[in-house]
Amino acid sequence: MEIQYTAYSGILIISSLISLLLSWRAWKRRGVSGALYLSLLFLLVAEWSLTSAMELASADLASKILWAKLSYIGISAAAPFWFLFTLDYTQNQEVIKRPRVIFLFLIPVATIYLTFTNELHGLVWPLIIPVMTSEGLMVLYAHGPAAITSAIYSYILLLAGLVLIGQNLFRTSRIYQRQAMMVFLAALIPLLSNSFYSAGLIPFFFDPTPLALTASGILILWSIVGYKLLDIMPPAYKSLFDSMKNGVLVLDTQERIMDINPQAEKLLKLDNTCVGQSAGQKLEIWNEISPKGKVEGNINLKIEKSDVEWIEIQFAPVYNGGLFSGWIYIFEDITSRKNAEEHIKKSEKKYRDLADLLPQTVFETDLKGNLTFMNKYAFIMFGYSQADRDNSLNILELLIEEDRPLSKARIQKVLEGQVTGDEYTALCKDMTKFPIILYSNPITHNGVPEGFRGIIIDISELKNVEDKLVASLNEKDVLLQEIHHRVKNNMQIISSLLSLQAKNTENEEASEVLKESRGRVKSIAMIHEKLYHSPNMSKLNMYEYMDSLVRDILTSYSRVSSNIKTEVHVDEIYLNIDTALPMGLIVNEMVSNSIKHAFPDDKGNINVKLEFDGGEYILTVSDDGIGIPSNIDPFEASSLGLKLVSSLSIQLEALLEVHSNNGTNFKLTFKEIDDED
């Protein structure tokens, strides 16, 4: 392809680059209403300018026609994108719903198709005339019905967009009128240029519209940079202004109303006819809210005879280019907030009144421990005054010096949410001391600790009662020890008497009976002896008791038990005297019977076992002797010992099992007898 240089083609290339820059700037703000359409519009303008430049620079007729056909893509499609941009810019998107936007491009698409097939029908260019000029080869195009239809369609869309912007120009805020004027002029310039070209009023061989679009692009760029186009559209500003929940009032330097939103009209009972009038004449509350020389202000005002009881008014000066241009007032309905504050005040008063009725100290502190609240009783309890509290009285000053480190150590637990109740010794202002319990928990706001809250209870009377109870318990313990000691001594006397009587009795059977009775008395005496020496006089250590009992039985039968071995296996079990006493007697009878009857050759083993299993106690006394003869029923035996075992088992509400297999095995299953029973 041969190239011929013209000055205008260079200008069009520059125009194309400017349009690409504008397209890129608009694309970066594509989230703003209208920015996407504006970006695509300038992309098409860039294509139009570039293809027009290439048409002028081409030196042969075929290349010129090809570039002219390509330029129709931008020529035909630019107007619909311009119209869509103006719809978004002026907040009139409802004119054409999204699904119907495609209909705007039916004529442009048809025109582009007819352009590329023009040789077949001539509807776009029925006549193409090459002309040689001083600049080189130029081409004149006669426009057919398709081209004329496309041009009319484009003019309609351009004019419609201009009308929308023109209407918006007079309705928008004064702040955005210059921005809207720039957009209006940017659209008007290429429209006039193309109109003059189409009417043959321009004596050139080329369409100056791309050059006019370059001038429009410069105005758009100026509007983007200087007037923040695409940052916020004028209708968007108005929509935002009108939809604000707070009332907004704008005044000029003469304190005349320049703008007011619907919420302000509602709060102040005004309408839009007040615009342009003096605020002092229209606002009944002006004397209360006028600046009066103040730079800015914040006022809470109660409104009489109104649906709104309280409003908060904030005002500040407005500057334009560094010059004072008026005032802006913001009105907020704070009736709910004021009612809530009043409710909180009543609630706090109720809380404090209740706190003052309590006969304990109620307090609040900050994180450093400085008291921020004390009820009336606190001043009475500790002897401080309100002035002392206001002078940064610390909670630690209410404790003796020795207790303060402990209180500090508890702070972390309190911050973790643990409600601690700790005993301290309190210190009054007059240095008097008394015992207290201090309960506290953290005061938090949005999960962040702000201080502590708690109560202090004087436990002087409780301590006195406690001391009396301890003294009484000590007296009781001494009395019980004395009782056990005397019972044990009496039992030992009885045991000794029975032992002496047995030795002095010539009748062997009577002597044996006395020995058995002595063993029974000894088992009872041993219980009282163990309790007398035990730190816990309500429970008996069963291992110590049973081990001593079995050894004592063996000693009493030393003549025949020298070759009899015993084993005592007892879990760590403690039983009360009501349970231990009958059980001890049962063990005494079972072990004694084994020693006397199980071993004809005075040689064998006896096992005593006590364990706790599943809520029950199991006592097992077994030997490896000859066993109980098969013709004797232990439950029906006439001997005193077995009758005593059976009777005591009933007293324990126990299950007694007897087995005679390779010896004798007594198994007693029972529960501890309740002391109250």
CSV table of C-alpha atoms in Angstrom, one decimal, residues 285-592:
chain,number,residue,atom,x,y,z
A,285,ILE,CA,-35.5,28.1,65.7
A,286,TRP,CA,-33.0,30.3,63.8
A,287,ASN,CA,-32.2,32.4,66.9
A,288,GLU,CA,-31.1,29.2,68.7
A,289,ILE,CA,-29.1,27.7,65.8
A,290,SER,CA,-27.6,30.7,63.9
A,291,PRO,CA,-23.8,30.8,63.8
A,292,LYS,CA,-23.5,34.1,65.8
A,293,GLY,CA,-19.8,34.4,65.0
A,294,LYS,CA,-19.0,30.8,65.7
A,295,VAL,CA,-16.9,28.9,63.2
A,296,GLU,CA,-18.9,25.7,63.8
A,297,GLY,CA,-21.2,24.3,66.3
A,298,ASN,CA,-23.2,21.3,67.7
A,299,ILE,CA,-26.6,22.0,69.4
A,300,ASN,CA,-29.2,19.7,70.9
A,301,LEU,CA,-32.6,21.3,70.7
A,302,LYS,CA,-35.9,20.3,72.1
A,303,ILE,CA,-38.8,21.1,69.7
A,304,GLU,CA,-42.2,22.0,71.1
A,305,LYS,CA,-45.4,21.0,69.4
A,306,SER,CA,-43.8,18.7,66.9
A,307,ASP,CA,-43.7,15.0,66.1
A,308,VAL,CA,-39.9,15.2,66.7
A,309,GLU,CA,-39.1,16.1,70.3
A,310,TRP,CA,-35.3,16.4,70.0
A,311,ILE,CA,-33.0,17.2,67.1
A,312,GLU,CA,-29.2,17.5,67.0
A,313,ILE,CA,-27.9,20.4,64.8
A,314,GLN,CA,-24.4,20.6,63.4
A,315,PHE,CA,-23.2,23.4,61.3
A,316,ALA,CA,-19.9,24.3,59.6
A,317,PRO,CA,-18.7,26.8,57.0
A,318,VAL,CA,-18.4,25.9,53.3
A,319,TYR,CA,-15.4,27.1,51.2
A,320,ASN,CA,-15.1,27.2,47.4
A,321,GLY,CA,-11.6,27.8,46.1
A,322,GLY,CA,-10.5,28.9,49.5
A,323,LEU,CA,-13.3,31.6,49.7
A,324,PHE,CA,-16.1,31.5,52.2
A,325,SER,CA,-19.3,30.6,50.3
A,326,GLY,CA,-21.9,29.8,53.0
A,327,TRP,CA,-22.9,27.4,55.7
A,328,ILE,CA,-24.0,23.8,55.7
A,329,TYR,CA,-26.4,22.6,58.5
A,330,ILE,CA,-27.1,18.9,59.3
A,331,PHE,CA,-30.2,18.0,61.3
A,332,GLU,CA,-30.6,14.6,63.0
A,333,ASP,CA,-33.7,13.3,64.8
A,334,ILE,CA,-32.3,12.2,68.2
A,335,THR,CA,-35.6,11.6,70.0
A,336,SER,CA,-34.9,7.9,70.3
A,337,ARG,CA,-31.4,8.6,71.6
A,338,LYS,CA,-32.6,11.1,74.1
A,339,ASN,CA,-35.4,8.7,75.3
A,340,ALA,CA,-32.8,6.0,75.7
A,341,GLU,CA,-30.5,8.3,77.6
A,342,GLU,CA,-33.4,9.3,79.9
A,343,HIS,CA,-34.2,5.6,80.3
A,344,ILE,CA,-30.6,4.9,81.2
A,345,LYS,CA,-30.6,7.7,83.7
A,346,LYS,CA,-33.7,6.4,85.4
A,347,SER,CA,-32.2,2.9,85.3
A,348,GLU,CA,-28.9,4.1,86.8
A,349,LYS,CA,-30.8,6.0,89.5
A,350,LYS,CA,-32.9,2.9,90.3
A,351,TYR,CA,-29.7,0.8,90.5
A,352,ARG,CA,-28.0,3.4,92.7
A,353,ASP,CA,-31.0,3.7,95.0
A,354,LEU,CA,-31.1,-0.1,95.3
A,355,ALA,CA,-27.4,-0.2,96.0
A,356,ASP,CA,-27.8,2.4,98.7
A,357,LEU,CA,-30.4,0.2,100.5
A,358,LEU,CA,-28.0,-2.8,100.8
A,359,PRO,CA,-26.2,-3.3,104.1
A,360,GLN,CA,-22.9,-4.1,102.2
A,361,THR,CA,-20.5,-2.0,100.3
A,362,VAL,CA,-21.2,-1.8,96.5
A,363,PHE,CA,-18.4,-0.3,94.4
A,364,GLU,CA,-17.1,0.3,90.9
A,365,THR,CA,-13.5,1.1,89.9
A,366,ASP,CA,-11.5,1.9,86.8
A,367,LEU,CA,-8.7,-0.5,85.5
A,368,LYS,CA,-6.3,1.1,88.0
A,369,GLY,CA,-8.5,0.4,90.9
A,370,ASN,CA,-9.6,4.0,91.5
A,371,LEU,CA,-13.1,4.0,92.9
A,372,THR,CA,-15.7,5.6,90.6
A,373,PHE,CA,-18.7,4.6,92.6
A,374,MET,CA,-19.5,3.7,96.3
A,375,ASN,CA,-22.9,3.3,97.8
A,376,LYS,CA,-23.9,5.0,101.0
A,377,TYR,CA,-23.1,2.1,103.2
A,378,ALA,CA,-19.5,2.0,101.9
A,379,PHE,CA,-18.9,5.4,103.4
A,380,ILE,CA,-20.3,4.2,106.7
A,381,MET,CA,-18.4,0.9,106.7
A,382,PHE,CA,-15.0,2.5,105.9
A,383,GLY,CA,-15.4,6.0,107.3
A,384,TYR,CA,-14.4,7.8,104.1
A,385,SER,CA,-16.2,10.8,102.6
A,386,GLN,CA,-17.4,11.6,99.1
A,387,ALA,CA,-14.4,14.1,98.8
A,388,ASP,CA,-12.0,11.2,99.6
A,389,ARG,CA,-13.5,9.1,96.8
A,390,ASP,CA,-13.4,12.0,94.4
A,391,ASN,CA,-9.7,12.5,95.3
A,392,SER,CA,-8.8,9.1,93.6
A,393,LEU,CA,-9.4,6.8,96.5
A,394,ASN,CA,-8.1,3.4,95.5
A,395,ILE,CA,-9.8,0.1,96.3
A,396,LEU,CA,-6.4,-1.3,97.7
A,397,GLU,CA,-6.5,1.5,100.4
A,398,LEU,CA,-9.5,-0.4,101.9
A,399,LEU,CA,-7.3,-3.4,102.7
A,400,ILE,CA,-4.4,-3.9,105.1
A,401,GLU,CA,-0.9,-3.7,103.5
A,402,GLU,CA,-0.3,-7.5,103.8
A,403,ASP,CA,-3.5,-8.4,101.8
A,404,ARG,CA,-2.8,-6.0,98.9
A,405,PRO,CA,-0.5,-8.3,96.9
A,406,LEU,CA,-3.1,-11.1,97.1
A,407,SER,CA,-5.8,-8.7,95.7
A,408,LYS,CA,-3.5,-7.7,92.8
A,409,ALA,CA,-2.9,-11.3,92.0
A,410,ARG,CA,-6.6,-11.9,91.7
A,411,ILE,CA,-7.1,-9.2,89.0
A,412,GLN,CA,-6.2,-11.4,86.1
A,413,LYS,CA,-8.7,-14.1,87.2
A,414,VAL,CA,-11.4,-11.4,87.4
A,415,LEU,CA,-10.5,-10.1,83.9
A,416,GLU,CA,-10.9,-13.7,82.7
A,417,GLY,CA,-14.5,-13.7,84.0
A,418,GLN,CA,-14.0,-15.6,87.2
A,419,VAL,CA,-16.2,-14.2,90.0
A,420,THR,CA,-13.9,-14.6,93.0
A,421,GLY,CA,-14.9,-14.3,96.6
A,422,ASP,CA,-11.8,-13.8,98.7
A,423,GLU,CA,-11.4,-13.1,102.4
A,424,TYR,CA,-9.3,-10.0,103.4
A,425,THR,CA,-8.8,-7.8,106.4
A,426,ALA,CA,-10.3,-4.4,105.8
A,427,LEU,CA,-8.7,-1.2,106.9
A,428,CYS,CA,-10.9,1.8,107.8
A,429,LYS,CA,-9.9,5.4,107.6
A,430,ASP,CA,-9.4,5.5,111.4
A,431,MET,CA,-7.1,2.4,111.0
A,432,THR,CA,-9.8,0.0,112.5
A,433,LYS,CA,-9.5,-3.5,111.1
A,434,PHE,CA,-12.2,-6.1,110.4
A,435,PRO,CA,-12.7,-9.2,108.3
A,436,ILE,CA,-14.5,-9.0,104.9
A,437,ILE,CA,-15.3,-11.0,101.8
A,438,LEU,CA,-14.8,-9.2,98.5
A,439,TYR,CA,-16.6,-10.3,95.3
A,440,SER,CA,-15.9,-8.7,92.0
A,441,ASN,CA,-16.3,-9.1,88.2
A,442,PRO,CA,-15.1,-7.0,85.2
A,443,ILE,CA,-16.9,-4.1,83.6
A,444,THR,CA,-16.6,-4.5,79.8
A,445,HIS,CA,-17.6,-2.6,76.8
A,446,ASN,CA,-17.6,-4.4,73.4
A,447,GLY,CA,-15.5,-7.1,75.0
A,448,VAL,CA,-12.9,-4.6,76.3
A,449,PRO,CA,-12.4,-4.4,80.1
A,450,GLU,CA,-13.0,-0.9,81.5
A,451,GLY,CA,-12.9,-1.6,85.2
A,452,PHE,CA,-14.3,-3.7,88.0
A,453,ARG,CA,-17.6,-3.9,89.9
A,454,GLY,CA,-18.3,-5.8,93.2
A,455,ILE,CA,-19.5,-5.9,96.7
A,456,ILE,CA,-17.7,-6.1,100.1
A,457,ILE,CA,-19.4,-8.0,103.0
A,458,ASP,CA,-18.4,-7.4,106.6
A,459,ILE,CA,-18.1,-10.9,108.1
A,460,SER,CA,-17.2,-9.9,111.6
A,461,GLU,CA,-20.3,-11.5,113.0
A,462,LEU,CA,-19.8,-14.6,110.9
A,463,LYS,CA,-16.3,-14.9,112.2
A,464,ASN,CA,-17.5,-14.6,115.8
A,465,VAL,CA,-20.1,-17.4,115.2
A,466,GLU,CA,-17.4,-19.4,113.4
A,467,ASP,CA,-15.1,-19.1,116.4
A,468,LYS,CA,-17.9,-20.2,118.7
A,469,LEU,CA,-18.7,-23.2,116.5
A,470,VAL,CA,-15.0,-24.2,116.4
A,471,ALA,CA,-14.8,-24.0,120.2
A,472,SER,CA,-18.0,-26.0,120.5
A,473,LEU,CA,-16.7,-28.6,118.0
A,474,ASN,CA,-13.4,-28.8,120.0
A,475,GLU,CA,-15.4,-29.4,123.2
A,476,LYS,CA,-17.4,-32.1,121.4
A,477,ASP,CA,-14.3,-33.8,120.2
A,478,VAL,CA,-12.8,-33.7,123.6
A,479,LEU,CA,-16.1,-35.1,125.0
A,480,LEU,CA,-16.2,-37.9,122.4
A,481,GLN,CA,-12.6,-38.8,123.1
A,482,GLU,CA,-13.3,-39.0,126.8
A,483,ILE,CA,-16.4,-41.2,126.1
A,484,HIS,CA,-14.4,-43.5,123.8
A,485,HIS,CA,-11.6,-43.6,126.4
A,486,ARG,CA,-13.9,-44.5,129.2
A,487,VAL,CA,-15.8,-47.1,127.2
A,488,LYS,CA,-12.6,-48.6,126.1
A,489,ASN,CA,-11.3,-48.7,129.7
A,490,ASN,CA,-14.6,-50.2,130.9
A,491,MET,CA,-14.5,-52.8,128.2
A,492,GLN,CA,-10.9,-53.7,129.0
A,493,ILE,CA,-11.9,-54.1,132.7
A,494,ILE,CA,-14.7,-56.4,131.6
A,495,SER,CA,-12.4,-58.3,129.3
A,496,SER,CA,-9.8,-58.7,132.1
A,497,LEU,CA,-12.5,-59.9,134.5
A,498,LEU,CA,-13.7,-62.5,132.0
A,499,SER,CA,-10.1,-63.6,131.4
A,500,LEU,CA,-9.4,-64.0,135.1
A,501,GLN,CA,-12.6,-65.9,135.6
A,502,ALA,CA,-11.8,-68.2,132.7
A,503,LYS,CA,-8.4,-69.0,134.3
A,504,ASN,CA,-10.0,-69.8,137.7
A,505,THR,CA,-12.7,-71.9,136.3
A,506,GLU,CA,-12.1,-75.6,136.5
A,507,ASN,CA,-14.9,-76.5,134.1
A,508,GLU,CA,-13.3,-76.5,130.7
A,509,GLU,CA,-16.5,-75.8,128.9
A,510,ALA,CA,-17.4,-72.8,131.1
A,511,SER,CA,-13.8,-71.5,130.6
A,512,GLU,CA,-14.2,-71.7,126.9
A,513,VAL,CA,-17.4,-69.7,127.0
A,514,LEU,CA,-15.8,-67.0,129.1
A,515,LYS,CA,-12.9,-66.8,126.6
A,516,GLU,CA,-15.3,-66.4,123.7
A,517,SER,CA,-17.1,-63.7,125.6
A,518,ARG,CA,-13.8,-62.0,126.4
A,519,GLY,CA,-13.0,-62.0,122.7
A,520,ARG,CA,-16.3,-60.4,121.8
A,521,VAL,CA,-15.8,-57.7,124.5
A,522,LYS,CA,-12.3,-57.2,123.3
A,523,SER,CA,-13.4,-56.6,119.6
A,524,ILE,CA,-15.8,-53.9,120.9
A,525,ALA,CA,-13.2,-52.3,123.1
A,526,MET,CA,-10.7,-52.2,120.3
A,527,ILE,CA,-13.1,-50.1,118.2
A,528,HIS,CA,-13.4,-47.5,120.9
A,529,GLU,CA,-9.6,-47.6,121.3
A,530,LYS,CA,-9.0,-46.9,117.6
A,531,LEU,CA,-11.6,-44.1,117.6
A,532,TYR,CA,-10.0,-42.6,120.6
A,533,HIS,CA,-6.6,-42.3,118.8
A,534,SER,CA,-8.1,-41.4,115.4
A,535,PRO,CA,-8.2,-37.8,114.2
A,536,ASN,CA,-11.6,-38.5,112.7
A,537,MET,CA,-13.9,-40.0,115.5
A,538,SER,CA,-16.8,-40.6,113.1
A,539,LYS,CA,-15.0,-43.1,110.8
A,540,LEU,CA,-12.7,-46.1,111.6
A,541,ASN,CA,-9.8,-47.2,109.5
A,542,MET,CA,-10.8,-50.8,108.8
A,543,TYR,CA,-7.4,-52.1,107.8
A,544,GLU,CA,-5.8,-51.0,111.1
A,545,TYR,CA,-8.8,-52.3,113.1
A,546,MET,CA,-9.1,-55.7,111.4
A,547,ASP,CA,-5.4,-56.4,111.4
A,548,SER,CA,-5.2,-55.6,115.1
A,549,LEU,CA,-8.4,-57.7,115.8
A,550,VAL,CA,-7.1,-60.8,114.0
A,551,ARG,CA,-3.7,-60.6,115.7
A,552,ASP,CA,-5.4,-60.2,119.1
A,553,ILE,CA,-7.6,-63.3,118.4
A,554,LEU,CA,-4.5,-65.4,117.5
A,555,THR,CA,-2.9,-64.2,120.7
A,556,SER,CA,-5.9,-65.3,122.8
A,557,TYR,CA,-5.6,-68.8,121.3
A,558,SER,CA,-1.9,-69.0,121.3
A,559,ARG,CA,-1.9,-72.5,122.7
A,560,VAL,CA,-3.3,-73.9,119.4
A,561,SER,CA,-2.6,-71.1,116.9
A,562,SER,CA,1.2,-71.1,116.7
A,563,ASN,CA,1.2,-72.9,113.4
A,564,ILE,CA,-1.9,-71.1,111.9
A,565,LYS,CA,-1.1,-68.3,109.5
A,566,THR,CA,-3.4,-65.4,108.8
A,567,GLU,CA,-3.5,-62.9,106.0
A,568,VAL,CA,-5.5,-59.7,106.1
A,569,HIS,CA,-6.4,-57.8,102.9
A,570,VAL,CA,-8.4,-54.7,103.3
A,571,ASP,CA,-8.9,-51.8,100.8
A,572,GLU,CA,-8.6,-48.2,102.1
A,573,ILE,CA,-12.0,-48.3,103.7
A,574,TYR,CA,-13.4,-46.2,106.5
A,575,LEU,CA,-16.7,-47.2,108.2
A,576,ASN,CA,-18.8,-45.6,110.9
A,577,ILE,CA,-19.1,-47.2,114.3
A,578,ASP,CA,-22.6,-48.5,113.6
A,579,THR,CA,-21.3,-50.6,110.8
A,580,ALA,CA,-17.8,-51.4,112.1
A,581,LEU,CA,-19.0,-52.8,115.5
A,582,PRO,CA,-21.3,-55.6,114.2
A,583,MET,CA,-18.8,-56.4,111.4
A,584,GLY,CA,-16.0,-56.7,114.0
A,585,LEU,CA,-18.0,-59.1,116.0
A,586,ILE,CA,-18.7,-61.2,112.9
A,587,VAL,CA,-15.0,-61.4,112.1
A,588,ASN,CA,-14.2,-62.3,115.7
A,589,GLU,CA,-16.7,-65.2,115.6
A,590,MET,CA,-15.6,-66.5,112.1
A,591,VAL,CA,-11.8,-66.3,112.9
A,592,SER,CA,-12.4,-67.9,116.3
